[in-house]
Tab-separated table of C-alpha atoms in Angstrom:
chain	number	residue	atom	x	y	z
A	11	MET	CA	-133.752	-127.897	-128.333
A	12	LEU	CA	-131.518	-130.840	-129.242
A	13	ASP	CA	-133.018	-133.768	-131.125
A	14	THR	CA	-133.330	-137.068	-129.294
A	15	SER	CA	-130.063	-138.652	-130.511
A	16	ALA	CA	-127.985	-135.543	-129.791
A	17	ARG	CA	-129.645	-135.161	-126.404
A	18	LEU	CA	-128.863	-138.775	-125.454
A	19	LEU	CA	-125.193	-138.237	-126.314
A	20	ALA	CA	-125.134	-135.019	-124.295
A	21	LEU	CA	-126.817	-136.778	-121.369
A	22	LEU	CA	-124.295	-139.638	-121.519
A	23	SER	CA	-121.445	-137.134	-121.574
A	24	LEU	CA	-122.787	-135.410	-118.456
A	25	LEU	CA	-123.189	-138.727	-116.618
A	26	GLN	CA	-119.558	-139.564	-117.378
A	27	SER	CA	-118.260	-136.207	-116.163
A	28	ARG	CA	-119.008	-136.659	-112.444
A	29	PRO	CA	-120.232	-139.371	-110.036
A	30	SER	CA	-123.904	-138.352	-109.771
A	31	TRP	CA	-126.417	-135.791	-111.047
A	32	PRO	CA	-129.782	-134.676	-109.607
A	33	GLY	CA	-132.495	-135.074	-112.232
A	34	SER	CA	-133.499	-131.408	-111.933
A	35	GLU	CA	-129.941	-130.295	-112.683
A	36	LEU	CA	-129.727	-132.560	-115.729
A	37	ALA	CA	-133.017	-131.139	-116.986
A	38	GLU	CA	-131.731	-127.578	-116.521
A	39	ARG	CA	-128.430	-128.306	-118.287
A	40	LEU	CA	-130.185	-129.883	-121.295
A	41	GLY	CA	-133.116	-127.459	-121.390
A	42	VAL	CA	-135.803	-130.116	-121.025
A	43	SER	CA	-138.313	-131.256	-118.410
A	44	SER	CA	-137.634	-133.798	-115.654
A	45	ARG	CA	-140.050	-136.148	-117.401
A	46	THR	CA	-137.926	-136.007	-120.560
A	47	ILE	CA	-134.845	-136.826	-118.497
A	48	ARG	CA	-136.598	-139.893	-117.061
A	49	ASN	CA	-137.547	-141.009	-120.589
A	50	ASP	CA	-133.990	-140.456	-121.848
A	51	ILE	CA	-132.565	-142.452	-118.928
A	52	ALA	CA	-134.904	-145.296	-119.891
A	53	ARG	CA	-133.644	-145.113	-123.501
A	54	LEU	CA	-130.018	-145.297	-122.327
A	55	ARG	CA	-130.845	-148.398	-120.297
A	56	GLU	CA	-132.461	-149.989	-123.348
A	57	LEU	CA	-129.240	-149.327	-125.264
A	58	GLY	CA	-127.261	-151.220	-122.611
A	59	TYR	CA	-125.949	-148.387	-120.456
A	60	PRO	CA	-126.495	-149.154	-116.746
A	61	VAL	CA	-127.818	-145.990	-115.095
A	62	ASP	CA	-128.472	-146.234	-111.358
A	63	ALA	CA	-131.081	-144.010	-109.720
A	64	THR	CA	-131.877	-143.022	-106.132
A	65	ARG	CA	-135.322	-141.735	-105.208
A	66	GLY	CA	-136.398	-139.032	-102.812
A	67	ALA	CA	-135.713	-135.351	-102.321
A	68	THR	CA	-131.991	-135.926	-102.820
A	69	GLY	CA	-132.464	-138.422	-105.630
A	70	SER	CA	-129.932	-138.563	-108.413
A	71	TYR	CA	-128.672	-140.528	-111.415
A	72	ARG	CA	-125.281	-142.088	-111.866
A	73	LEU	CA	-123.668	-144.180	-114.587
A	74	GLY	CA	-123.184	-147.681	-113.195
A	75	ALA	CA	-120.538	-150.267	-113.998
A	76	GLY	CA	-121.518	-152.353	-117.008
A	77	THR	CA	-120.200	-155.408	-118.772
A	78	LYS	CA	-119.048	-153.278	-121.697
A	79	LEU	CA	-117.080	-150.054	-121.748
A	80	PRO	CA	-119.413	-147.266	-122.934
A	81	PRO	CA	-118.134	-144.851	-125.540
A	82	LEU	CA	-116.102	-142.073	-123.964
A	83	LEU	CA	-117.336	-138.610	-124.813
A	84	LEU	CA	-114.376	-136.261	-124.585
A	85	ASP	CA	-114.028	-132.557	-125.167
A	86	ASP	CA	-111.214	-131.278	-127.410
A	87	GLU	CA	-108.678	-130.715	-124.631
A	88	GLU	CA	-109.344	-134.127	-123.049
A	89	ALA	CA	-108.910	-135.947	-126.368
A	90	VAL	CA	-105.594	-134.220	-127.111
A	91	ALA	CA	-104.334	-134.819	-123.550
A	92	ILE	CA	-105.089	-138.556	-123.782
A	93	ALA	CA	-103.427	-138.852	-127.187
A	94	ILE	CA	-100.248	-137.161	-125.932
A	95	GLY	CA	-100.237	-139.273	-122.751
A	96	LEU	CA	-100.558	-142.506	-124.713
A	97	ARG	CA	-97.518	-141.609	-126.812
A	98	ALA	CA	-95.459	-140.954	-123.677
A	99	ALA	CA	-96.421	-144.115	-121.761
A	100	THR	CA	-93.426	-146.097	-120.523
A	101	GLY	CA	-92.100	-148.293	-117.695
A	102	ILE	CA	-94.680	-151.110	-117.843
A	103	SER	CA	-94.168	-154.176	-120.014
A	104	GLY	CA	-96.509	-154.275	-122.978
A	105	ILE	CA	-97.568	-150.670	-122.397
A	106	HIS	CA	-96.187	-149.541	-125.766
A	107	GLU	CA	-98.292	-152.050	-127.697
A	108	SER	CA	-101.429	-151.348	-125.647
A	109	SER	CA	-100.896	-147.607	-125.966
A	110	ALA	CA	-100.412	-147.889	-129.730
A	111	ARG	CA	-103.684	-149.814	-130.121
A	112	ALA	CA	-105.604	-147.347	-127.956
A	113	LEU	CA	-104.052	-144.385	-129.776
A	114	ALA	CA	-104.980	-145.829	-133.172
A	115	LYS	CA	-108.602	-146.204	-132.065
A	116	LEU	CA	-108.672	-142.695	-130.627
A	117	GLU	CA	-107.120	-141.042	-133.683
A	118	GLN	CA	-109.553	-142.882	-135.926
A	119	VAL	CA	-112.529	-141.087	-134.363
A	120	LEU	CA	-110.902	-137.726	-133.690
A	121	PRO	CA	-112.245	-134.825	-135.747
A	122	HIS	CA	-109.904	-133.812	-138.549
A	123	ARG	CA	-108.775	-130.606	-136.804
A	124	LEU	CA	-107.844	-132.490	-133.614
A	125	ARG	CA	-106.142	-135.301	-135.515
A	126	ARG	CA	-103.976	-132.716	-137.269
A	127	GLN	CA	-103.207	-131.074	-133.907
A	128	VAL	CA	-102.142	-134.374	-132.296
A	129	ALA	CA	-100.075	-135.288	-135.375
A	130	ALA	CA	-98.367	-131.884	-135.326
A	131	ILE	CA	-97.356	-132.310	-131.681
A	132	HIS	CA	-96.032	-135.811	-132.360
A	133	GLN	CA	-94.105	-134.878	-135.509
A	134	SER	CA	-92.545	-131.716	-134.091
A	135	THR	CA	-91.305	-133.080	-130.761
A	136	SER	CA	-88.633	-135.535	-129.635
A	137	GLN	CA	-88.453	-137.358	-126.329
A	138	GLY	CA	-85.226	-137.422	-124.358
A	139	PRO	CA	-84.115	-140.338	-122.189
A	140	HIS	CA	-86.140	-140.870	-119.025
A	141	ASN	CA	-83.127	-142.164	-117.122
A	142	THR	CA	-80.408	-139.528	-116.849
A	143	GLY	CA	-79.299	-140.309	-113.302
A	144	SER	CA	-77.996	-143.841	-113.801
A	145	ASN	CA	-76.260	-145.963	-116.431
A	146	VAL	CA	-78.361	-148.990	-115.454
A	147	GLU	CA	-81.259	-149.919	-117.738
A	148	ASP	CA	-84.699	-149.278	-116.249
A	149	PRO	CA	-86.748	-152.361	-115.328
A	150	GLU	CA	-90.204	-152.941	-116.769
A	151	VAL	CA	-93.129	-154.037	-114.622
A	152	ASP	CA	-95.781	-156.523	-115.719
A	153	ALA	CA	-99.112	-154.688	-115.956
A	154	ALA	CA	-100.945	-157.821	-114.792
A	155	VAL	CA	-98.817	-157.941	-111.620
A	156	LEU	CA	-99.553	-154.275	-110.903
A	157	ALA	CA	-103.269	-154.913	-111.366
A	158	GLN	CA	-103.231	-157.944	-109.051
A	159	ILE	CA	-101.406	-156.027	-106.317
A	160	ALA	CA	-103.703	-153.030	-106.696
A	161	SER	CA	-106.742	-155.303	-106.345
A	162	ALA	CA	-105.359	-156.783	-103.119
A	163	VAL	CA	-104.714	-153.276	-101.761
A	164	ARG	CA	-108.221	-152.146	-102.695
A	165	ASP	CA	-109.952	-155.241	-101.293
A	166	ARG	CA	-107.737	-155.358	-98.173
A	167	GLU	CA	-106.752	-158.956	-98.791
A	168	TRP	CA	-103.550	-160.675	-97.754
A	169	PHE	CA	-101.153	-160.849	-100.697
A	170	ARG	CA	-99.045	-163.955	-101.206
A	171	PHE	CA	-96.084	-163.913	-103.588
A	172	ASP	CA	-92.601	-165.212	-104.333
A	173	TYR	CA	-89.861	-162.604	-104.076
A	174	THR	CA	-86.680	-163.040	-106.093
A	175	VAL	CA	-83.952	-160.488	-105.488
A	176	GLY	CA	-82.432	-159.390	-108.799
A	177	SER	CA	-79.254	-161.224	-109.760
A	178	ASP	CA	-78.200	-158.962	-112.658
A	179	ARG	CA	-75.364	-157.469	-110.643
A	180	ARG	CA	-71.875	-156.659	-111.814
A	181	GLU	CA	-68.493	-157.101	-110.167
A	182	GLY	CA	-68.092	-154.839	-107.147
A	183	GLU	CA	-71.834	-154.467	-106.548
A	184	LEU	CA	-73.753	-155.908	-103.623
A	185	PRO	CA	-76.321	-158.570	-104.596
A	186	SER	CA	-79.392	-157.123	-102.882
A	187	GLY	CA	-81.540	-154.456	-104.523
A	188	THR	CA	-84.042	-154.186	-101.667
A	189	ALA	CA	-84.081	-154.607	-97.920
A	190	ALA	CA	-86.185	-157.757	-98.304
A	191	THR	CA	-84.631	-161.133	-98.992
A	192	SER	CA	-85.680	-163.731	-101.546
A	193	GLY	CA	-88.338	-166.258	-100.641
A	194	PRO	CA	-92.095	-166.739	-100.274
A	195	LYS	CA	-93.906	-163.777	-98.705
A	196	LEU	CA	-97.297	-163.088	-97.160
A	197	VAL	CA	-98.105	-159.449	-96.449
A	198	GLU	CA	-100.899	-157.015	-95.841
A	199	PRO	CA	-100.551	-154.788	-98.946
A	200	TYR	CA	-101.092	-151.071	-98.315
A	201	ARG	CA	-99.687	-148.971	-101.131
A	202	LEU	CA	-98.013	-149.045	-104.530
A	203	VAL	CA	-95.404	-146.322	-104.929
A	204	SER	CA	-93.777	-145.266	-108.207
A	205	TRP	CA	-90.377	-143.620	-107.779
A	206	THR	CA	-87.326	-143.142	-110.012
A	207	ARG	CA	-88.880	-145.264	-112.772
A	208	ARG	CA	-89.459	-148.191	-110.407
A	209	TRP	CA	-92.546	-149.556	-108.662
A	210	TYR	CA	-92.583	-150.560	-104.995
A	211	LEU	CA	-95.075	-152.315	-102.761
A	212	VAL	CA	-95.336	-151.282	-99.122
A	213	GLY	CA	-96.503	-154.235	-97.048
A	214	ARG	CA	-96.793	-155.348	-93.440
A	215	ASP	CA	-96.005	-158.824	-92.154
A	216	PRO	CA	-99.243	-159.919	-90.408
A	217	GLN	CA	-97.380	-162.155	-87.946
A	218	ALA	CA	-94.325	-160.047	-87.079
A	219	GLY	CA	-95.992	-156.661	-87.556
A	220	THR	CA	-92.934	-155.356	-89.433
A	221	TRP	CA	-93.061	-153.122	-92.504
A	222	ALA	CA	-91.069	-153.667	-95.695
A	223	THR	CA	-90.611	-152.395	-99.232
A	224	PHE	CA	-90.629	-154.771	-102.217
A	225	ARG	CA	-89.574	-154.096	-105.804
A	226	VAL	CA	-92.600	-154.989	-107.942
A	227	ASP	CA	-90.466	-156.227	-110.844
A	228	TRP	CA	-89.106	-158.908	-108.488
A	229	ILE	CA	-92.567	-160.093	-107.394
A	230	THR	CA	-94.301	-163.208	-108.745
A	231	PRO	CA	-97.877	-163.368	-107.389
A	232	ARG	CA	-99.279	-166.653	-106.168
A	233	MET	CA	-102.923	-167.658	-105.866
A	234	PRO	CA	-105.116	-164.932	-104.306
A	235	THR	CA	-105.729	-165.555	-100.615
A	236	ARG	CA	-109.238	-164.033	-100.521
A	237	ARG	CA	-108.536	-163.432	-96.839
A	238	VAL	CA	-109.582	-159.963	-95.698
A	239	PHE	CA	-107.545	-158.185	-93.000
A	240	THR	CA	-108.250	-155.287	-90.668
A	241	PRO	CA	-105.893	-152.466	-91.712
A	242	THR	CA	-103.132	-151.305	-89.387
A	243	PRO	CA	-101.967	-148.136	-91.165
A	244	LEU	CA	-98.319	-147.137	-91.255
A	245	PRO	CA	-97.573	-144.634	-88.460
A	246	GLY	CA	-97.727	-141.181	-89.998
A	247	LEU	CA	-99.397	-142.596	-93.150
A	248	ASP	CA	-96.411	-141.435	-95.226
A	249	TYR	CA	-96.012	-144.482	-97.466
A	250	THR	CA	-94.028	-142.607	-100.093
A	251	GLY	CA	-91.613	-141.262	-97.481
A	252	PHE	CA	-91.209	-144.775	-96.073
A	253	VAL	CA	-90.208	-146.103	-99.498
A	254	LEU	CA	-87.793	-143.242	-100.125
A	255	ARG	CA	-86.044	-143.719	-96.777
A	256	ASP	CA	-85.972	-147.505	-97.084
A	257	VAL	CA	-84.560	-147.506	-100.601
A	258	ALA	CA	-82.036	-144.766	-99.829
A	259	SER	CA	-80.546	-146.803	-96.983
A	260	THR	CA	-80.922	-150.394	-98.205
A	261	GLY	CA	-82.610	-150.614	-101.572
A	262	TRP	CA	-79.815	-150.130	-104.097
A	263	LYS	CA	-77.361	-152.572	-105.664
A	264	VAL	CA	-74.375	-150.623	-104.304
A	265	HIS	CA	-74.306	-149.418	-100.693
A	266	ALA	CA	-71.637	-147.345	-99.007
A	267	ARG	CA	-70.851	-145.598	-95.733
A	268	ILE	CA	-69.005	-142.391	-96.537
A	269	THR	CA	-67.183	-140.470	-93.807
A	270	VAL	CA	-67.648	-136.768	-94.577
A	271	PHE	CA	-65.490	-134.168	-92.822
A	272	ALA	CA	-68.299	-131.730	-92.158
A	273	SER	CA	-71.255	-131.488	-89.811
A	274	ALA	CA	-74.399	-133.506	-90.426
A	275	GLU	CA	-76.322	-130.248	-90.864
A	276	GLU	CA	-73.930	-129.135	-93.615
A	277	VAL	CA	-74.286	-132.420	-95.510
A	278	LEU	CA	-78.080	-132.431	-95.188
A	279	SER	CA	-78.189	-128.926	-96.634
A	280	ARG	CA	-76.413	-130.184	-99.774
A	281	ILE	CA	-78.387	-133.340	-100.553
A	282	ASN	CA	-81.944	-134.457	-101.078
A	283	ALA	CA	-83.205	-136.412	-98.084
A	284	THR	CA	-83.756	-139.447	-100.319
A	285	VAL	CA	-80.060	-139.677	-101.264
A	286	GLY	CA	-79.227	-141.287	-97.953
A	287	VAL	CA	-79.179	-141.215	-94.179
A	288	VAL	CA	-76.738	-138.904	-92.399
A	289	GLU	CA	-75.353	-140.002	-89.021
A	290	SER	CA	-73.679	-137.356	-86.887
A	291	VAL	CA	-70.256	-138.246	-85.445
A	292	GLY	CA	-69.098	-134.855	-84.218
A	293	ASP	CA	-69.220	-131.151	-84.908
A	294	GLU	CA	-67.037	-131.535	-88.014
A	295	GLN	CA	-67.648	-135.145	-89.036
A	296	CYS	CA	-70.551	-137.364	-90.036
A	297	VAL	CA	-71.312	-140.547	-91.964
A	298	LEU	CA	-73.446	-140.600	-95.106
A	299	VAL	CA	-75.168	-143.952	-95.675
A	300	THR	CA	-76.136	-143.948	-99.327
A	301	GLY	CA	-76.585	-146.150	-102.348
A	302	ALA	CA	-77.214	-146.338	-106.084
A	303	ASP	CA	-77.619	-148.841	-108.900
A	304	SER	CA	-73.995	-148.592	-110.022
A	305	LEU	CA	-70.535	-147.628	-108.787
A	306	GLU	CA	-70.426	-144.771	-111.288
A	307	THR	CA	-73.620	-143.189	-109.953
A	308	ILE	CA	-72.592	-143.300	-106.304
A	309	ALA	CA	-69.206	-141.785	-107.214
A	310	VAL	CA	-71.070	-138.860	-108.783
A	311	TYR	CA	-73.218	-138.449	-105.657
A	312	ILE	CA	-70.301	-138.067	-103.275
A	313	GLY	CA	-68.299	-135.947	-105.724
A	314	MET	CA	-71.156	-133.452	-105.908
A	315	LEU	CA	-71.056	-132.910	-102.142
A	316	GLY	CA	-68.167	-130.490	-102.567
A	317	LEU	CA	-66.734	-131.649	-99.228
A	318	ASP	CA	-63.748	-133.728	-98.135
A	319	PHE	CA	-64.635	-137.360	-97.530
A	320	GLU	CA	-63.187	-140.820	-96.908
A	321	VAL	CA	-64.404	-144.103	-98.398
A	322	THR	CA	-63.689	-147.436	-96.712
A	323	GLY	CA	-65.926	-149.669	-98.807
A	324	PRO	CA	-67.158	-151.470	-100.718
A	325	PRO	CA	-63.881	-152.453	-102.445
A	326	GLY	CA	-65.326	-151.913	-105.903
A	327	LEU	CA	-66.154	-148.307	-105.068
A	328	ILE	CA	-62.657	-147.673	-103.705
A	329	ASP	CA	-61.109	-149.021	-106.909
A	330	HIS	CA	-63.451	-146.952	-109.048
A	331	LEU	CA	-62.652	-143.740	-107.154
A	332	ALA	CA	-58.922	-144.471	-107.544
A	333	VAL	CA	-59.380	-144.777	-111.314
A	334	LEU	CA	-61.384	-141.540	-111.387
A	335	GLY	CA	-58.764	-139.743	-109.307
A	336	GLU	CA	-55.945	-140.786	-111.646
A	337	ARG	CA	-58.043	-139.792	-114.655
A	338	TYR	CA	-58.758	-136.333	-113.237
A	339	LEU	CA	-55.090	-135.807	-112.338
A	340	ARG	CA	-53.990	-136.774	-115.848
A	341	SER	CA	-56.430	-134.265	-117.287
A	342	ILE	CA	-54.879	-131.350	-115.388
A	343	ASP	CA	-51.305	-132.657	-115.886
A	344	ARG	CA	-51.755	-132.213	-119.634
A	345	VAL	CA	-52.990	-128.666	-119.097
A	346	SER	CA	-50.023	-127.902	-116.789
A	347	GLU	CA	-47.544	-129.300	-119.309
A	348	GLY	CA	-49.095	-127.156	-122.007
A	349	ARG	CA	-48.799	-124.034	-119.880
A	350	GLU	CA	-45.178	-124.796	-119.048
A	351	GLY	CA	-44.422	-125.218	-122.748
A	352	ASP	CA	-46.061	-121.893	-123.551
A	353	GLY	CA	-43.988	-120.225	-120.817
A	354	ALA	CA	-40.717	-121.646	-122.161
A	355	ASP	CA	-41.552	-120.481	-125.680
A	356	SER	CA	-42.290	-117.004	-124.390
A	357	ALA	CA	-38.965	-116.877	-122.501
A	358	ARG	CA	-37.019	-117.738	-125.681
A	359	ARG	CA	-38.668	-114.988	-127.693
A	360	PRO	CA	-36.515	-111.807	-128.105
């Protein structure tokens, strides 16, 4: 049988591992009587750990929410997983500093064998760039803003904020990065969605009843409203799909309507549905409505279709494709000239 101190730690670990435990099951797991479990629960409470209990035939114990974070009791795999995850954290402002502090505390209490294992993984691996699909730097989101939005979603409270559409655009790019326009907003917040290294809020206008997607890095929260609303869920409940479709059609800095000389079915079979919206024009023609964060990225998208197409705008994209076309032609002209020279040399040889 475990001594009292070891048993208390084991009991605390069990209480942290799932929402609730029947007293009889705790007693069986620790090899003690139900009376001993009751005494140990009382000791944990004296030490400052809030343990809630329900009486009756289905009575159980659960670790309540306290004013202080209790010590986490992790098994070997959990400790290593958290250490690796903390090293890889990215995309939220201040997350690197917070992760470094948490990692230092964790590594300080890790057993020597686990500390060596975590250090070996860190020292023997390198991390490639997260953003390989765009030449535009990823935005960072304020952790405090995420927490405030998440609280409003959880508590079903109206969320009031100022929305400022990003102005870091370059020549040839459209100014809007989302479907929403700048200005003060009041929405019913329903879901936070993380996609392509960006965070989005899906909200519903309580007056107009319309749905919209907002880039979180362009949100400045105002005072909490503390006004609870009755939810009106998005039809189909597919909040992630709503964001993907909304961003694909309106949410990028550069937008374009590309005429593709192929059927809509053929184009859809060659792209991810989030790349854009395909509008059928005829059996052998359709329009791809797409977008990206830069002219270079959207040029890659349409080049990868492997189909004939026509671009009528925006002007910056037309100019960029013209430059690319001339560059590609020059690359094969050099090869052709080299082949012609080789042929002439061969003809002069006896």
